[in-house]
Coordinates of C-alpha atoms and ligand atoms in Angstrom, one line a residue:
X1 CA 29.6 -3.1 4.0
X2 CA 27.3 -4.9 6.9
X3 CA 24.2 -6.1 5.1
X4 CA 21.4 -3.9 4.1
X5 CA 18.4 -3.6 6.2
X6 CA 14.7 -1.2 6.7
X7 CA 15.3 0.0 10.4
X8 CA 12.9 -1.5 12.9
X9 CA 12.1 2.4 14.6
X10 CA 10.3 1.6 18.1
X11 CA 7.7 3.6 18.2
X12 CA 6.4 3.6 21.8
X13 CA 8.5 6.4 22.3
X14 CA 5.8 8.2 20.6
X15 CA 3.3 7.4 23.2
X16 CA 5.5 6.9 26.6
X17 CA 4.9 11.1 27.3
X18 CA 9.0 11.1 27.8
X19 CA 10.4 14.1 25.1
X20 CA 13.5 12.7 25.1
X21 CA 11.4 9.4 23.6
X22 CA 9.7 10.7 21.9
X23 CA 12.0 13.1 19.6
X24 CA 13.9 9.5 19.5
X25 CA 11.0 8.6 16.6
X26 CA 10.9 11.5 15.5
X27 CA 14.5 11.8 14.7
X28 CA 14.8 7.7 13.3
X29 CA 11.6 8.1 11.4
X30 CA 13.6 11.6 9.7
X31 CA 16.8 9.5 8.8
X32 CA 14.8 7.1 6.7
X33 CA 12.2 9.5 5.6
X34 CA 15.2 11.4 3.9
X35 CA 17.6 8.2 3.7
X36 CA 14.7 6.0 0.5
X37 CA 11.9 6.7 2.5
X38 CA 10.8 2.9 4.9
X39 CA 11.3 2.1 7.9
X40 CA 9.8 -1.3 10.4
X41 CA 7.9 0.3 13.5
X42 CA 7.5 -2.5 16.8
X43 CA 5.3 -0.7 19.6
X44 CA 2.8 1.0 18.2
X45 CA -1.2 1.0 18.5
X46 CA -2.5 -2.2 16.6
X47 CA -3.2 -5.0 19.1
X48 CA -0.9 -8.0 17.6
X49 CA -4.7 -10.1 18.1
X50 CA -6.3 -8.0 15.4
X51 CA -2.7 -8.4 13.3
X52 CA -3.3 -12.4 12.9
X53 CA -7.3 -12.2 13.0
X54 CA -7.6 -10.1 9.6
X55 CA -4.3 -12.5 8.1
X56 CA -6.6 -15.6 9.2
X57 CA -9.6 -13.8 6.8
X58 CA -7.2 -13.0 4.5
X59 CA -5.9 -17.1 4.1
X60 CA -10.1 -18.4 4.6
X61 CA -10.5 -15.8 1.8
X62 CA -8.4 -17.0 -0.7
X63 CA -8.5 -20.5 0.3
X64 CA -12.3 -20.1 -1.8
X65 CA -12.5 -21.3 -5.7
X66 CA -12.5 -19.3 -8.1
X67 CA -16.2 -18.8 -8.6
X68 CA -17.6 -17.5 -5.0
X69 CA -13.6 -15.4 -5.6
X70 CA -15.4 -14.3 -8.6
X71 CA -18.7 -13.1 -7.0
X72 CA -17.4 -10.2 -5.3
X73 CA -15.3 -9.3 -8.3
X74 CA -13.7 -5.6 -8.4
X75 CA -15.1 -5.1 -12.1
X76 CA -18.8 -4.9 -10.5
X77 CA -18.2 -2.1 -8.9
X78 CA -15.9 1.6 -9.8
X79 CA -14.8 2.5 -6.4
X80 CA -12.7 0.4 -5.7
X81 CA -13.6 -2.5 -4.0
X82 CA -13.5 -6.4 -3.9
X83 CA -11.7 -9.2 -5.8
X84 CA -9.2 -8.8 -8.5
X85 CA -7.7 -11.7 -10.3
X86 CA -4.4 -13.2 -10.4
X87 CA -2.4 -11.4 -13.5
X88 CA -4.4 -7.9 -13.0
X89 CA -1.5 -5.6 -12.7
X90 CA 1.9 -4.5 -14.2
X91 CA 3.5 -2.4 -11.9
X92 CA 7.1 -2.6 -13.9
X93 CA 6.8 -1.4 -17.9
X94 CA 8.2 -4.4 -19.6
X95 CA 7.5 -7.2 -17.1
X96 CA 4.3 -10.2 -17.3
X97 CA 0.7 -8.8 -15.4
X98 CA 1.2 -9.8 -11.8
X99 CA 1.7 -13.0 -9.9
X100 CA -0.6 -11.3 -6.6
X101 CA -4.4 -11.6 -6.0
X102 CA -5.9 -9.6 -4.2
X103 CA -9.1 -8.3 -2.3
X104 CA -9.6 -4.6 -1.9
X105 CA -11.3 -3.2 1.5
X106 CA -12.2 0.7 2.5
X107 CA -14.0 2.4 4.9
X108 CA -18.1 1.7 4.7
X109 CA -19.6 4.4 3.0
X110 CA -23.0 4.5 2.2
X111 CA -24.8 5.2 -1.3
X112 CA -26.2 8.3 0.9
X113 CA -23.1 9.5 1.7
X114 CA -21.8 13.0 -0.6
X115 CA -18.0 10.8 -1.3
X116 CA -20.6 9.0 -2.5
X117 CA -22.8 10.9 -4.7
X118 CA -19.8 12.9 -5.5
X119 CA -17.6 10.3 -6.8
X120 CA -14.9 11.1 -4.9
X121 CA -11.8 9.4 -4.9
X122 CA -12.2 5.5 -4.1
X123 CA -16.1 6.2 -1.7
X124 CA -18.3 3.2 -1.8
X125 CA -19.8 0.3 -0.1
X126 CA -17.5 -2.9 0.5
X127 CA -18.1 -5.9 -1.1
X128 CA -18.7 -8.7 1.1
X129 CA -18.2 -12.9 0.5
X130 CA -20.8 -15.1 1.6
X131 CA -18.5 -17.9 0.2
X132 CA -17.5 -17.6 3.1
X133 CA -21.0 -18.4 5.1
X134 CA -20.7 -18.4 8.8
X135 CA -17.4 -16.6 8.7
X136 CA -18.5 -14.1 7.4
X137 CA -19.6 -12.0 10.2
X138 CA -15.6 -12.3 12.1
X139 CA -14.8 -11.6 8.1
X140 CA -16.1 -8.6 8.2
X141 CA -15.7 -7.6 11.3
X142 CA -12.0 -8.5 11.6
X143 CA -11.2 -6.9 8.9
X144 CA -13.5 -3.5 9.9
X145 CA -11.8 -3.7 12.6
X146 CA -8.4 -4.2 11.8
X147 CA -8.9 -1.0 9.4
X148 CA -9.8 1.6 12.0
X149 CA -6.4 0.4 13.8
X150 CA -4.8 0.9 11.5
X151 CA -6.0 4.3 10.1
X152 CA -5.9 5.9 14.0
X153 CA -1.9 4.3 13.7
X154 CA -2.0 6.6 10.3
X155 CA -3.1 9.8 12.2
X156 CA 0.0 9.2 14.2
X157 CA 2.1 8.3 12.1
X158 CA 1.7 11.5 10.5
X159 CA 2.0 13.8 12.9
X160 CA 5.4 12.4 13.5
X161 CA 6.5 13.0 9.9
X162 CA 5.0 16.1 10.1
X163 CA 7.7 17.5 13.8
X164 CA 10.1 15.9 11.6
X165 CA 9.7 18.1 8.9
X166 CA 9.5 21.3 11.9
X167 CA 6.5 21.4 12.0
X168 CA 3.3 21.6 13.8
X169 CA 2.1 18.1 15.4
X170 CA -1.3 18.9 13.4
X171 CA 0.4 19.7 10.5
X172 CA -1.7 17.0 8.6
X173 CA -4.7 16.5 10.3
X174 CA -7.0 18.7 8.6
X175 CA -5.5 15.7 5.4
X176 CA -6.9 13.3 7.6
X177 CA -9.9 14.2 8.4
X178 CA -12.6 12.6 6.1
X179 CA -9.2 10.3 5.0
X180 CA -9.9 8.0 2.2
X181 CA -7.3 4.8 2.7
X182 CA -7.8 1.2 1.1
X183 CA -6.4 -2.2 2.5
X184 CA -5.4 -4.9 -0.2
X185 CA -5.6 -7.7 0.9
X186 CA -3.1 -9.5 -1.0
X187 CA -1.3 -13.5 -1.7
X188 CA 1.1 -14.8 -3.8
X189 CA 1.4 -18.0 -5.0
X190 CA 5.1 -18.9 -5.3
X191 CA 7.0 -19.0 -8.4
X192 CA 9.1 -22.0 -9.8
X193 CA 12.3 -20.9 -7.6
X194 CA 15.0 -21.4 -9.9
X195 CA 12.6 -20.5 -13.0
X196 CA 13.9 -19.1 -16.1
X197 CA 11.2 -16.6 -16.2
X198 CA 12.6 -13.2 -15.8
X199 CA 10.2 -10.9 -16.2
X200 CA 7.0 -12.4 -13.6
X201 CA 6.9 -10.5 -10.8
X202 CA 4.4 -10.9 -7.4
X203 CA 4.5 -7.1 -7.6
X204 CA 6.5 -4.8 -10.5
X205 CA 9.0 -2.6 -8.8
X206 CA 6.6 0.6 -8.6
X207 CA 6.8 3.6 -6.3
X208 CA 3.3 4.3 -3.7
X209 CA 1.0 6.5 -5.3
X210 CA -0.3 7.8 -1.9
X211 CA 0.8 10.1 1.5
X212 CA 1.6 6.5 3.6
X213 CA 1.9 2.7 3.8
X214 CA 1.6 0.3 6.2
X215 CA 2.5 -3.1 5.0
X216 CA 2.0 -6.5 7.3
X217 CA 3.5 -9.6 6.5
X218 CA 3.0 -12.8 6.7
X219 CA 5.7 -15.4 7.6
X220 CA 6.9 -15.8 3.9
X221 CA 9.7 -13.2 2.6
X222 CA 10.1 -12.1 -0.9
X223 CA 9.0 -7.9 -0.4
X224 CA 12.3 -6.1 -1.6
X225 CA 13.3 -1.9 -1.6
X226 CA 16.1 -1.0 -4.1
X227 CA 18.6 0.9 -2.4
X228 CA 19.3 3.5 -4.6
X229 CA 23.1 4.4 -3.3
X230 CA 24.3 0.9 -3.6
X231 CA 22.2 0.4 -6.5
X232 CA 20.9 -3.1 -5.3
X233 CA 18.3 -4.7 -3.8
X234 CA 17.0 -5.1 0.4
X235 CA 15.4 -8.1 1.2
X236 CA 12.9 -7.3 4.0
X237 CA 12.5 -10.0 6.6
X238 CA 9.3 -10.3 7.6
X239 CA 9.1 -8.8 11.5
X240 CA 6.4 -10.4 13.6
X241 CA 3.9 -8.0 14.4
X242 CA 5.7 -5.3 13.1
X243 CA 4.2 -2.7 9.9
X244 CA 7.0 -1.6 7.3
X245 CA 5.7 1.9 7.2
X246 CA 7.1 3.7 3.2
X247 CA 6.3 6.7 1.4
X248 CA 3.7 6.8 -1.2
X249 CA 4.3 9.8 -4.4
X250 CA 2.3 12.2 -2.8
X251 CA 4.5 13.0 0.4
X252 CA 6.6 12.9 -1.9
X253 CA 6.4 15.7 -4.2
X254 CA 4.3 17.2 -1.1
X255 CA 7.8 17.5 0.3
X256 CA 9.2 18.7 -2.5
X257 CA 11.6 15.2 -3.1
X258 CA 13.2 15.7 0.3
X259 CA 11.7 12.9 1.5
X260 CA 11.7 10.2 -0.4
X261 CA 8.7 7.3 -2.3
X262 CA 10.9 4.2 -3.8
X263 CA 10.9 1.4 -5.8
X264 CA 9.8 -1.8 -3.9
X265 CA 8.3 -4.9 -5.4
X266 CA 7.9 -7.9 -4.8
X267 CA 8.9 -11.2 -5.8
X268 CA 7.9 -14.9 -4.1
X269 CA 10.9 -17.3 -5.0
X270 CA 10.4 -18.9 -1.0
X271 CA 8.2 -22.4 -2.3
X272 CA 5.6 -21.5 0.1
X273 CA 2.5 -18.8 -0.3
X274 CA 2.8 -15.4 0.7
X275 CA -0.2 -13.4 2.5
X276 CA 0.5 -10.0 2.9
X277 CA -2.0 -6.6 3.9
X278 CA -0.7 -3.3 3.2
X279 CA -2.9 0.0 3.9
X280 CA -3.0 2.9 1.7
X281 CA -3.8 6.2 2.7
X282 CA -4.4 8.4 0.3
X283 CA -6.3 11.6 2.8
X284 CA -9.1 13.8 2.1
X285 CA -9.4 13.2 -1.4
X286 CA -10.3 16.9 -1.8
X287 CA -7.9 18.5 0.0
X288 CA -5.2 20.8 -1.8
X289 CA -1.6 19.9 -1.1
X290 CA 0.8 22.4 -1.4
X291 CA 4.2 22.1 -0.7
X292 CA 5.4 22.6 2.3
X293 CA 6.7 25.7 4.3
X294 CA 9.8 24.4 5.3
X295 CA 11.1 21.9 2.7
X296 CA 10.8 24.8 -0.3
X297 CA 13.5 28.6 0.3
X298 CA 14.3 30.9 -2.0
X299 CA 17.4 28.0 -3.6
X300 CA 15.8 25.2 -3.5
X301 CA 11.4 26.4 -4.9
X302 CA 8.5 24.6 -5.6
X303 CA 8.8 21.3 -7.8
X304 CA 5.4 21.1 -8.6
X305 CA 1.8 22.9 -8.6
X306 CA -0.6 22.4 -6.5
X307 CA -2.5 19.3 -6.7
X308 CA -5.6 17.8 -5.1
X309 CA -5.6 14.3 -3.6
X310 CA -8.4 12.8 -5.8
X311 CA -6.3 13.8 -8.7
X312 CA -3.5 13.1 -7.7
X313 CA -4.3 9.6 -7.2
X314 CA -6.0 8.2 -10.0
X315 CA -4.0 9.0 -12.3
X316 CA -1.5 6.8 -10.8
X317 CA -4.0 3.8 -10.5
X318 CA -5.6 4.3 -14.4
X319 CA -2.2 3.7 -15.7
X320 CA -1.0 0.6 -14.2
X321 CA -4.1 -0.9 -13.9
X322 CA -4.2 0.3 -18.2
X323 CA -1.3 -0.9 -18.6
X324 CA -2.6 -4.8 -18.0
X325 CA -5.1 -4.5 -19.9
X326 CA -3.2 -3.2 -22.7
X327 CA -1.0 -6.8 -22.4
X328 CA -3.8 -8.5 -22.0
X329 CA -4.9 -6.6 -25.8
X330 CA -1.8 -6.8 -27.0
X331 CA -2.4 -11.2 -26.5
X332 CA -5.9 -11.2 -27.6
X333 CA -4.3 -9.2 -31.1
X334 CA -1.8 -11.6 -31.3
X335 CA -3.9 -14.5 -30.7
X336 CA -6.7 -13.6 -33.4
X337 CA -4.4 -12.7 -35.4
X338 CA -2.4 -16.2 -35.6
X339 CA -6.4 -18.0 -35.4
X340 CA -6.6 -15.6 -38.8
X341 CA -4.0 -16.6 -40.4
X342 CA -4.3 -20.1 -39.3
Ligands
AKG401 O1 2.9 -7.3 -0.3 C1 4.1 -7.5 0.1 O2 4.9 -6.9 1.2 C2 3.7 -5.3 -1.4 C3 2.5 -4.6 -1.9 C4 2.8 -3.9 -2.0 O3 4.1 -2.8 -2.6 C5 1.6 -3.1 -2.7 O4 0.5 -3.7 -3.0 O5 1.4 -1.6 -3.4
FE2_402 FE1 4.0 -1.0 -3.0

């Protein structure tokens, strides 16, 4: 058997104006979505210079002292912006809190915006780390420029997905209008190479919650994608400039599970620091997701009821953070019992 890989698709065919090249992109994307919901793209619209700038900003951010990072803690707000400490999340049941720290950024939504007033999913102002000093303006500018470039790319990806499902190219446009998305700068310290700790994860095995995720990897590997057919993990070696694109749970339900939202995880045994930047596209929070017409039939009726983006995504968030909280509470309880009996 040849080595299993996540295919690299040349997305430039979509922009080429040549119908045959465009169709080739659509066909390759369809095949990947049917197989395991993961593919990579090169030849897309986001400039390498922007990717490099945002990655450099991420490294600067994480190299700040912990007390500076804590000043912009995610706990300062309820709309998912800011710094998340190591060991805050458990995505895989039965594993330890994850060996990663993150910084969440989204669209700059002022407190006067209807999304903020109506407490819509992950919507509010960003927090910016003053600790970066004179590097702050470029960190902020580069992050926001990159964020909007990736959202433009997301709209193009949704067009390709629509075509791949035999829908009008614009089928997902309303979903993308006013879409909520979150960009997450991630830093994974290196884990001991041959550590006997089988339960430590950079990020535990999980599926993503939203519609699509576009992930930029730095040069260090560690991402693994579950291959159900062969019951093995596929390593996704970083390719300069490429995005790893995957479908989330929302898209799987929307397509009546014709398309896959697949399990993936990160274990950083490289001996090096790993950085990555996923952008999660949830969509317009008020959009009602109902089984796509081309994904259902009399023999294959819709398996899921209609749900708003807001309801679908916020439930999934609450569950994953709740797990880490319970784990920590469990440890605290054990510790207090130990002191009580000492
Ligand atoms: O860092 C990575 O390579 C993957 C991150 C990821 O899967 C996530 O944040 O959901
Ligand atoms: Fe993920």
